[in-house]
Coordinates of N, CA, C and O in Angstrom, one line a residue:
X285 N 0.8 -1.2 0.0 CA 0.0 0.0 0.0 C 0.9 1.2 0.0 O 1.9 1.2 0.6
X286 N 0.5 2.6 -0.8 CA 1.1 3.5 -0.9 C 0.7 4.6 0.3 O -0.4 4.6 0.8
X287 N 1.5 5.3 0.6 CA 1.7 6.1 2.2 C 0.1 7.1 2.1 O -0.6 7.8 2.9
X288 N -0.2 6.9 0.6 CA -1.6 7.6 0.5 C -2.8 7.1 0.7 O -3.8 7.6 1.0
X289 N -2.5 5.8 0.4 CA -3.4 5.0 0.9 C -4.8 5.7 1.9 O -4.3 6.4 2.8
X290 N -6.0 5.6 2.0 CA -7.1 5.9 3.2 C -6.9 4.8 4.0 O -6.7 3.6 3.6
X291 N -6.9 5.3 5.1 CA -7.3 4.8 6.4 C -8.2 5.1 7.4 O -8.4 6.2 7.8
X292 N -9.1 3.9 7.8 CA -10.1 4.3 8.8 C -9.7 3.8 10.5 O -9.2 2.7 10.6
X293 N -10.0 4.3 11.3 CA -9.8 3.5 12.5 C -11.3 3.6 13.2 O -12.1 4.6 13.1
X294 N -11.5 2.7 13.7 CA -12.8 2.5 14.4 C -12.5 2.2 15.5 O -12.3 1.0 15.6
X295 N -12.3 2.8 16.5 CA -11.9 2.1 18.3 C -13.4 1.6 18.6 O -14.5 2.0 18.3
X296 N -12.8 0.7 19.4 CA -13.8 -0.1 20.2 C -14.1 0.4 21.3 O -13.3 0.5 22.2
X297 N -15.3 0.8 21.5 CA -15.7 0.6 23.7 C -14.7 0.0 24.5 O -13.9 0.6 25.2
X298 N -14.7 -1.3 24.3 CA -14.1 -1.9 24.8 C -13.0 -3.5 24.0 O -12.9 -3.6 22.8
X299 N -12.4 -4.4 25.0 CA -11.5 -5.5 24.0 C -13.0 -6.2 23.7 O -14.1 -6.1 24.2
X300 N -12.4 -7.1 22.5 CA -13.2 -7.8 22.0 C -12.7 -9.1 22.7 O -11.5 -9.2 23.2
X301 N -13.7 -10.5 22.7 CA -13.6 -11.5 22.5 C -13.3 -12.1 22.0 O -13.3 -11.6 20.9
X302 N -12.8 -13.0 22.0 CA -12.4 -14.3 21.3 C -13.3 -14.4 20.2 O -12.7 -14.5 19.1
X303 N -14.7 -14.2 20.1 CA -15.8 -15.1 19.5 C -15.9 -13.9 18.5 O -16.1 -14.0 17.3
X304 N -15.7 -12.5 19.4 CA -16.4 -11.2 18.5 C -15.2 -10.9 17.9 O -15.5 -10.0 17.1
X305 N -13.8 -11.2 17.9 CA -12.6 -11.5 17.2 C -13.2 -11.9 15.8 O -13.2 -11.3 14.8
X306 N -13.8 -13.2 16.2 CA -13.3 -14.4 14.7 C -14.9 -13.4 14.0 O -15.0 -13.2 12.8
X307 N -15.9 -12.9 14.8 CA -16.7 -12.2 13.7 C -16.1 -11.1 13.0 O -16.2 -11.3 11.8
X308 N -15.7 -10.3 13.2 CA -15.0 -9.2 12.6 C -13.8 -9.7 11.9 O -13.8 -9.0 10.9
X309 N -13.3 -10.3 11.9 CA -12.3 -11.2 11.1 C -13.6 -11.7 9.5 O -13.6 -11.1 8.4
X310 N -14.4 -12.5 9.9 CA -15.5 -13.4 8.9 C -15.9 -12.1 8.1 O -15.6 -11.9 6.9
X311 N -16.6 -11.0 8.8 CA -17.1 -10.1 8.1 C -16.0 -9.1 7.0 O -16.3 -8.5 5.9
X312 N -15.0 -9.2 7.6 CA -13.9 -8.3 7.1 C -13.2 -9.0 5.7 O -12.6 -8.4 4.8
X313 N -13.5 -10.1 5.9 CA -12.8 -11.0 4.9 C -13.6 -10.7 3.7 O -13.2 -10.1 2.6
X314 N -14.8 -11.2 4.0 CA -15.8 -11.1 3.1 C -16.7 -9.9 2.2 O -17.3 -10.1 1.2
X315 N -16.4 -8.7 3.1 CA -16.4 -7.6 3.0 C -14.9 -7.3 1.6 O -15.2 -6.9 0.5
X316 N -13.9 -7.6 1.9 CA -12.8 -6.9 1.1 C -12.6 -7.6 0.0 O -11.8 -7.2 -0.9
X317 N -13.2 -8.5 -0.1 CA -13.3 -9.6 -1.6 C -14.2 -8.7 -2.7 O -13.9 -8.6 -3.9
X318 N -15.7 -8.1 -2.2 CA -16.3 -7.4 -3.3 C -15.9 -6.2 -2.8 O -16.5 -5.3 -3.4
X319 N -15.2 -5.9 -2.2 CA -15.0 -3.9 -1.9 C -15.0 -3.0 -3.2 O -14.0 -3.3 -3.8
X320 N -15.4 -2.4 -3.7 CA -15.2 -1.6 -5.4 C -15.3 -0.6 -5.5 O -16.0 -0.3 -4.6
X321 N -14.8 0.9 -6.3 CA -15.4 1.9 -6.0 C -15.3 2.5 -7.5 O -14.3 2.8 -8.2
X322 N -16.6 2.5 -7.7 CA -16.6 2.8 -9.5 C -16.6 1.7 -9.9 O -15.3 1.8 -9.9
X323 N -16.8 0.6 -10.3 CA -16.5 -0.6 -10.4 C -15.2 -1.2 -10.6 O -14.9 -2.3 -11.2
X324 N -14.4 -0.3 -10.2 CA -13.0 -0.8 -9.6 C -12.8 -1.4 -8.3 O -13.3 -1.2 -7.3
X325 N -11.6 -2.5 -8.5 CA -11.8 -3.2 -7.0 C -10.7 -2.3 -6.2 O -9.7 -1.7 -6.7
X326 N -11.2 -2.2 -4.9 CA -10.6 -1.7 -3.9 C -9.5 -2.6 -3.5 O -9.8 -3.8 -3.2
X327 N -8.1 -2.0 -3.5 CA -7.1 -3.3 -2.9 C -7.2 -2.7 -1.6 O -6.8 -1.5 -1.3
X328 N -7.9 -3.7 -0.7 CA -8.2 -3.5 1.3 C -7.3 -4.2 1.8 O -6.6 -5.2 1.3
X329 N -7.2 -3.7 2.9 CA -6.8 -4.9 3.9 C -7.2 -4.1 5.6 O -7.3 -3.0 6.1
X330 N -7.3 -5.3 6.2 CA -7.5 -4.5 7.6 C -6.4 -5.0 8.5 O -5.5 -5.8 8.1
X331 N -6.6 -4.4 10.3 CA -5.8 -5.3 11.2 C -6.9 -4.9 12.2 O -7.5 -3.8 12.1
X332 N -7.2 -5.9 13.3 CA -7.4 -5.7 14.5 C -5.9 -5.4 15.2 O -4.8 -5.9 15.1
X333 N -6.5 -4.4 15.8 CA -5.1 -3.5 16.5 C -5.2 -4.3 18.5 O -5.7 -3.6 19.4
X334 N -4.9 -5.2 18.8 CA -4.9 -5.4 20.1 C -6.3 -5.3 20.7 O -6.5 -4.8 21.8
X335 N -7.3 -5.9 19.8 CA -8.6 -6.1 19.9 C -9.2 -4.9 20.5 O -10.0 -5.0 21.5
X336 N -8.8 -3.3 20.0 CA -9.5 -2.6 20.4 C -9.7 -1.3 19.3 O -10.5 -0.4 19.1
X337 N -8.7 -1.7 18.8 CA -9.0 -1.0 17.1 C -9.2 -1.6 15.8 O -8.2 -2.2 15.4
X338 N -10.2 -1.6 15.0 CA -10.3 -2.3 14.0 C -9.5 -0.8 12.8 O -9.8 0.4 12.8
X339 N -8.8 -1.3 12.2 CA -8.1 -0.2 11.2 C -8.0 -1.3 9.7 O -7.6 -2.5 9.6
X340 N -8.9 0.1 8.4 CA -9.3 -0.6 7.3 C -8.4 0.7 6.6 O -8.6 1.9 6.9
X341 N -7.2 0.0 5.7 CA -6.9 0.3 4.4 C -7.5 0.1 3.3 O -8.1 -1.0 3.3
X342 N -7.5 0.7 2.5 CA -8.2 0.8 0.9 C -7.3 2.3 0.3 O -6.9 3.3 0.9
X343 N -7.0 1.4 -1.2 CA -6.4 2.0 -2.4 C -6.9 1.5 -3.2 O -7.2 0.3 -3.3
X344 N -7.3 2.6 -4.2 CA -7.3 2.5 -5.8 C -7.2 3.4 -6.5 O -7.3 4.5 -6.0
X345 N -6.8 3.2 -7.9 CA -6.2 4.4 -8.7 C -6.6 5.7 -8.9 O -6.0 6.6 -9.4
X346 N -8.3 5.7 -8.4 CA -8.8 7.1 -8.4 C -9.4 7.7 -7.3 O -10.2 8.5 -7.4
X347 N -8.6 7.0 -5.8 CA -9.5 7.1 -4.8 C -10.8 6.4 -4.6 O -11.5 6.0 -5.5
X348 N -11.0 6.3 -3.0 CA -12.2 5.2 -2.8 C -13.6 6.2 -2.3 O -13.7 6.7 -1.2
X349 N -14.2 6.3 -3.1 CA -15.8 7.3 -3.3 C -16.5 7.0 -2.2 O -16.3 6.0 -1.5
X350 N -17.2 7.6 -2.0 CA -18.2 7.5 -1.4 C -18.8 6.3 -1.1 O -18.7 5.7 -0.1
X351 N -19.3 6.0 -2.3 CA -20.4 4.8 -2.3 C -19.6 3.7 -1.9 O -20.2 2.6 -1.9
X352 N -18.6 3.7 -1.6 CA -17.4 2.3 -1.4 C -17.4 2.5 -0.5 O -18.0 1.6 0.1
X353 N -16.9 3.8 0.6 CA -16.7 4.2 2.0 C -17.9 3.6 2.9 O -17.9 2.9 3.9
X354 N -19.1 4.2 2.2 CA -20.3 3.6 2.7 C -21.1 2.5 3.2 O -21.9 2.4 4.2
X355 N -20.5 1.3 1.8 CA -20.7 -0.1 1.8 C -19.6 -0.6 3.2 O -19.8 -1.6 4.0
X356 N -18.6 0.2 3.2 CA -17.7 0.1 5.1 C -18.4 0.0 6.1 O -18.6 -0.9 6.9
X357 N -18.9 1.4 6.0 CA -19.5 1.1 7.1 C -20.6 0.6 7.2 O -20.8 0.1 8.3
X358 N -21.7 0.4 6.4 CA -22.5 -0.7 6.3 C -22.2 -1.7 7.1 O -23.1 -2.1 7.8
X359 N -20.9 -2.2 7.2 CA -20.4 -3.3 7.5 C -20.0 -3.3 9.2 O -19.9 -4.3 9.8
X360 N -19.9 -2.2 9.6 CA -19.2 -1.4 10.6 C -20.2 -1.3 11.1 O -20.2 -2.0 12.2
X361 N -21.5 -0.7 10.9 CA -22.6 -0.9 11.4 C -23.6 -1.6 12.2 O -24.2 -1.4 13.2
X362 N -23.3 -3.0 11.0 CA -23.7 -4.2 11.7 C -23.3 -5.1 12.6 O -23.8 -6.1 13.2
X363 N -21.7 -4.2 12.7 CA -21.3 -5.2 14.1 C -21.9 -4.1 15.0 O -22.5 -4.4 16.0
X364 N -21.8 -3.0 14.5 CA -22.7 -2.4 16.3 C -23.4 -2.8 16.8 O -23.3 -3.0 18.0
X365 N -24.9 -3.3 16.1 CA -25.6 -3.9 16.2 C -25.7 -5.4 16.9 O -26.6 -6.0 17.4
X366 N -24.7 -5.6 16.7 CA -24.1 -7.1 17.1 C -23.7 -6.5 18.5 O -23.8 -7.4 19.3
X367 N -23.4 -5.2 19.1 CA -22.9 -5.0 20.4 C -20.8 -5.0 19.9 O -19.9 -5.5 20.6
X368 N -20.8 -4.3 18.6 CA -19.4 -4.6 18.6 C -18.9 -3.4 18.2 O -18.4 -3.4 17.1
X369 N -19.1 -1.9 18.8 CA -19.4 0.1 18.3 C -17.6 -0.1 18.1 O -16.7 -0.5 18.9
X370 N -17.7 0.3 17.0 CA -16.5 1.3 16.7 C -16.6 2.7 16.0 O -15.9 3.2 15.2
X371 N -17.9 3.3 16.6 CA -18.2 4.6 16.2 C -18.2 5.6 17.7 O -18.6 6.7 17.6
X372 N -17.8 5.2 18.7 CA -17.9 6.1 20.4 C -16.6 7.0 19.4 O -15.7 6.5 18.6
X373 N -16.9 8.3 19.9 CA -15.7 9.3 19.3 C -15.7 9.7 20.5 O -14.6 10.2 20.7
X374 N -16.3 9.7 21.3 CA -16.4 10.1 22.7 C -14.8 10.2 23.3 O -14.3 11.2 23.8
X375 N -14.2 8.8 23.2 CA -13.6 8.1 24.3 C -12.1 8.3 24.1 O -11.9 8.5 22.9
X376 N -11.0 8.4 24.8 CA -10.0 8.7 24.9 C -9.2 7.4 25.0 O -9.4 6.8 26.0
X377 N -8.4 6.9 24.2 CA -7.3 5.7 24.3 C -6.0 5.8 24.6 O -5.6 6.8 24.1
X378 N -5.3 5.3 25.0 CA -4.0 5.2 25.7 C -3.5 3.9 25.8 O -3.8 2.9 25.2
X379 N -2.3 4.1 26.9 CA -1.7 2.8 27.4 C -1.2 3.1 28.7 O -0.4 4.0 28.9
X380 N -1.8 2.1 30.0 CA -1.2 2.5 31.6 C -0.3 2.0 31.6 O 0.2 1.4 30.7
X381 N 0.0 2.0 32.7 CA 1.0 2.1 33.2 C 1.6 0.2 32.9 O 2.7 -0.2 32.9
X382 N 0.6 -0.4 32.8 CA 1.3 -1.9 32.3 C 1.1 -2.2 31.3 O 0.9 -3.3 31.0
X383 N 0.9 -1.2 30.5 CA 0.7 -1.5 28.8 C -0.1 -1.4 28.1 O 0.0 -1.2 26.9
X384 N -1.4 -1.6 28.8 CA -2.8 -2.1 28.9 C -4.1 -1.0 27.9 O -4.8 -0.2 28.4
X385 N -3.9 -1.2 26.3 CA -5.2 0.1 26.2 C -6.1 0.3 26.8 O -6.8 -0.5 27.4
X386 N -6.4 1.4 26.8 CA -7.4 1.5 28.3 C -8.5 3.1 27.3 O -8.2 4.0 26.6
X387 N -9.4 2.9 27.7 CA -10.3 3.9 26.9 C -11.0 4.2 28.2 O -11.3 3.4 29.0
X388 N -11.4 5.5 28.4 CA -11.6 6.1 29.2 C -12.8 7.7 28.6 O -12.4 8.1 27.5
X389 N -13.7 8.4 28.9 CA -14.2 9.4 28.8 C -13.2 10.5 28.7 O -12.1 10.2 29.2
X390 N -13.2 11.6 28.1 CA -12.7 12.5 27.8 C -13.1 13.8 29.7 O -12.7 15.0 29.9
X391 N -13.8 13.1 30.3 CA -13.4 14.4 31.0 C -12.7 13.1 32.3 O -11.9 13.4 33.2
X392 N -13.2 11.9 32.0 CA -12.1 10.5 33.2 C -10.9 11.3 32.7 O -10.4 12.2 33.4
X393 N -10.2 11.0 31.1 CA -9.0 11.4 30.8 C -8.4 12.5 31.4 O -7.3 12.4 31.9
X394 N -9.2 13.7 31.2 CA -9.0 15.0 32.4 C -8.4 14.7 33.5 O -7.2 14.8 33.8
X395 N -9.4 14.3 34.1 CA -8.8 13.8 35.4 C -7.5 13.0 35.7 O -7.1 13.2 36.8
X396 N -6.9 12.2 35.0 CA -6.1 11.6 35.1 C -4.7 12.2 34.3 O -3.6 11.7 34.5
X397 N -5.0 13.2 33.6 CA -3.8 14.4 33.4 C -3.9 15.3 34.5 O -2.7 15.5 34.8
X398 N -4.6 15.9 35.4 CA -4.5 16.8 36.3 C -3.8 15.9 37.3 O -3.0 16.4 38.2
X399 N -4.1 14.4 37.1 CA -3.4 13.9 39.0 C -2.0 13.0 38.3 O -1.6 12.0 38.9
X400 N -1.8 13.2 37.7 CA 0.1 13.2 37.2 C -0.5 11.8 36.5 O 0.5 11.1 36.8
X401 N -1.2 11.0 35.9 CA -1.7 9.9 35.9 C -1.3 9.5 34.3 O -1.0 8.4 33.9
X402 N -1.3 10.4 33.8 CA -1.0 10.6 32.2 C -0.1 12.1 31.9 O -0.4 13.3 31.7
X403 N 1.0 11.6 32.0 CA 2.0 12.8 31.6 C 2.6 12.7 29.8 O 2.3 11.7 29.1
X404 N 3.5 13.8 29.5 CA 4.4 13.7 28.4 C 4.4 12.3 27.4 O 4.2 12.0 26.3
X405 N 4.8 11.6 28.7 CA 5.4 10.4 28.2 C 4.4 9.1 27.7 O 4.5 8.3 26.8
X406 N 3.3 9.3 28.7 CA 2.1 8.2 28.3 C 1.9 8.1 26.3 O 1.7 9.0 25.6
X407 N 1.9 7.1 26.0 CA 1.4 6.5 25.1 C -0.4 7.0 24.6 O -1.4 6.8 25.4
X408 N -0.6 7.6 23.3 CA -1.9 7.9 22.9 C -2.0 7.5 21.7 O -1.1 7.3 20.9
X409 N -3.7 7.4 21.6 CA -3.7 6.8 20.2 C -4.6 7.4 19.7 O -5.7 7.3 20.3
X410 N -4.2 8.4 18.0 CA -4.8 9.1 17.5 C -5.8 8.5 16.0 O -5.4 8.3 14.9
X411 N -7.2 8.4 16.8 CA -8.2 7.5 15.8 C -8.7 8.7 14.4 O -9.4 8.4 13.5
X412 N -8.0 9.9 14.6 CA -8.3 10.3 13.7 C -7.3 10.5 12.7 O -7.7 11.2 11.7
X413 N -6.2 10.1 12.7 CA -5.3 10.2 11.5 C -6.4 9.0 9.9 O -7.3 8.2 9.9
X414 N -5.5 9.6 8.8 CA -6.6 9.2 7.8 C -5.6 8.7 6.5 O -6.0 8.6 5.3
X415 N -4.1 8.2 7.1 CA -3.3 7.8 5.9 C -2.8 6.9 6.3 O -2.8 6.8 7.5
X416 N -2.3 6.0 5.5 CA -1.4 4.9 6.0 C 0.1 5.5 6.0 O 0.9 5.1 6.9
X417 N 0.4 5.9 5.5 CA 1.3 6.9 6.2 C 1.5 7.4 7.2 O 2.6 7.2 7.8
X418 N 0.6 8.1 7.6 CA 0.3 8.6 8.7 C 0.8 7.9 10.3 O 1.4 8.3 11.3
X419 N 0.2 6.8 9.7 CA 0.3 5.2 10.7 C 1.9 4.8 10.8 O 2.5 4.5 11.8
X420 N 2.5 4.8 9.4 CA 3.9 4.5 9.4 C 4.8 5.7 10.1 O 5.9 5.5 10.6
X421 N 4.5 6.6 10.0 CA 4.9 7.9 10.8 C 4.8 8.1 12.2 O 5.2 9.2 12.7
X422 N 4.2 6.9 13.0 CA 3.7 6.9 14.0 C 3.0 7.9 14.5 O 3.3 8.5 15.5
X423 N 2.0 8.2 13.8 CA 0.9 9.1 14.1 C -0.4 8.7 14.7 O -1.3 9.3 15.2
X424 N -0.2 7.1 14.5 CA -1.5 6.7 15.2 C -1.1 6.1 17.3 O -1.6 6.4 18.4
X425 N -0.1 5.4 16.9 CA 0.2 5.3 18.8 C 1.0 6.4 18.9 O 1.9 6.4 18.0
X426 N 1.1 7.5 19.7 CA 2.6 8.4 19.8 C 2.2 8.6 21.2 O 1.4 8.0 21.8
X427 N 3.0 9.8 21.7 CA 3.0 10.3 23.2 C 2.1 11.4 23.4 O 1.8 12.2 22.5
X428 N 1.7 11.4 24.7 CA 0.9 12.2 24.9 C 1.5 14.0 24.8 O 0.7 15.0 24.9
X429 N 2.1 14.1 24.7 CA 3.2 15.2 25.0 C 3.3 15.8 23.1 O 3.5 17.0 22.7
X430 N 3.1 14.8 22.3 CA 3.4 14.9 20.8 C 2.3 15.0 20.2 O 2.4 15.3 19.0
X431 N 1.1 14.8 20.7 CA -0.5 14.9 20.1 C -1.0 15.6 20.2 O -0.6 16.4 20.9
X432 N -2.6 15.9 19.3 CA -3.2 16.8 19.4 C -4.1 16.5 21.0 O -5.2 17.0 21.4
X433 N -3.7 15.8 21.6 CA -4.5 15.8 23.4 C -3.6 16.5 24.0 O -3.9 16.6 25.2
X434 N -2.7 17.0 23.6 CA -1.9 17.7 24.5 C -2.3 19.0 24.6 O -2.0 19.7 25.5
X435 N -3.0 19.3 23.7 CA -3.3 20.9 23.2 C -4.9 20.7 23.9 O -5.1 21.6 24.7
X436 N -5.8 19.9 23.7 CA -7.2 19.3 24.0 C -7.1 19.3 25.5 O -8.1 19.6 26.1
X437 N -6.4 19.0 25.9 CA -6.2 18.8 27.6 C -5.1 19.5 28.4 O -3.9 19.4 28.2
X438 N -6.0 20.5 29.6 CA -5.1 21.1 30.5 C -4.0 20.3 31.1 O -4.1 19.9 32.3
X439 N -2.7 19.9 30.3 CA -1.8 19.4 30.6 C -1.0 20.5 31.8 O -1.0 21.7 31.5
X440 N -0.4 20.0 33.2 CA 0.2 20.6 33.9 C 1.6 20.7 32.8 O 1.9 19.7 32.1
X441 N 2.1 21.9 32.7 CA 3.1 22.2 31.8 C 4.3 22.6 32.3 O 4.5 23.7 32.9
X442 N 5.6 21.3 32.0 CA 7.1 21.9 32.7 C 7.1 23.3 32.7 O 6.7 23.9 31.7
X443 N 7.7 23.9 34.3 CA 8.3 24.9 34.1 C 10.0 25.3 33.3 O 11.0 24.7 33.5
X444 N 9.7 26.3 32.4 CA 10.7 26.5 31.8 C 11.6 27.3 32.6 O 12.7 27.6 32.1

């Protein structure tokens, strides 16, 4: 895939199962076999990111339209329905202190930057980057200190 490639990320509420694994796996498969846009085939591919981000690439030579993007989330949809949302924009992701992604409310996240809980250094993950590039740039896990949450949230700020 080329660094232009689209990218979508869909965070999860929460980790998935074992069971709601192999469904998003089945659907995803089957999904990227007819993917098309214009009646061109979309070359896809996806990853479950540590069962809490599902992330879909798609390339093709004139860009992926509308009506292709849509037939996604079509697909995206029906796992919500299933109880499997990768649409909460709400929620704030990270990694604690044992590694652990951890999704959290955006005014929880607050709080846990005011009580030293999430500094500079903490690990974040930015669901809104939109390239695969982007991704190889590490724009999607980086530090909290390096993201747009640093600016979003009253970070206590070294004295200079």
């Amino acid at each position: 895939f080329p660094d232009d490639a689209r990218l979508w990320v869909y965070p999860l509420s929460r980790p998935l199962s074992a069971a709601e694994h192999a469904r998003v796996t089945e659907r995803l498969d089957s999904f990227l076999v007819e993917w098309n846009s214009h009646g061109a085939p979309v070359h896809g591919a996806y990853e479950v990111f540590e069962d809490r981000f599902v992330l879909i690439a798609g390339a093709v030579d004139d860009g992926v339209s509308g009506c292709s993007t849509d037939s996604m989330v079509r697909v995206l949809k029906t796992l919500r329905e299933e109880g499997i949302d990768g649409f909460d924009r709400t929620l704030v992701f990270f990694r604690d202190a044992a590694a652990r992604v951890q999704a959290v409310s955006r005014a929880d996240f607050q709080v846990l930057v005011n009580a030293g809980q999430v500094d500079a250094n903490t690990p974040v993950f930015d669901g809104t980057i939109q390239f695969l590039g982007d991704m190889r740039r590490g724009g999607f896990e980086t530090t909290f200190g390096r993201s747009w949450h640093w600016n979003a949230f009253s970070a206590p700020r070294p004295a200079r």
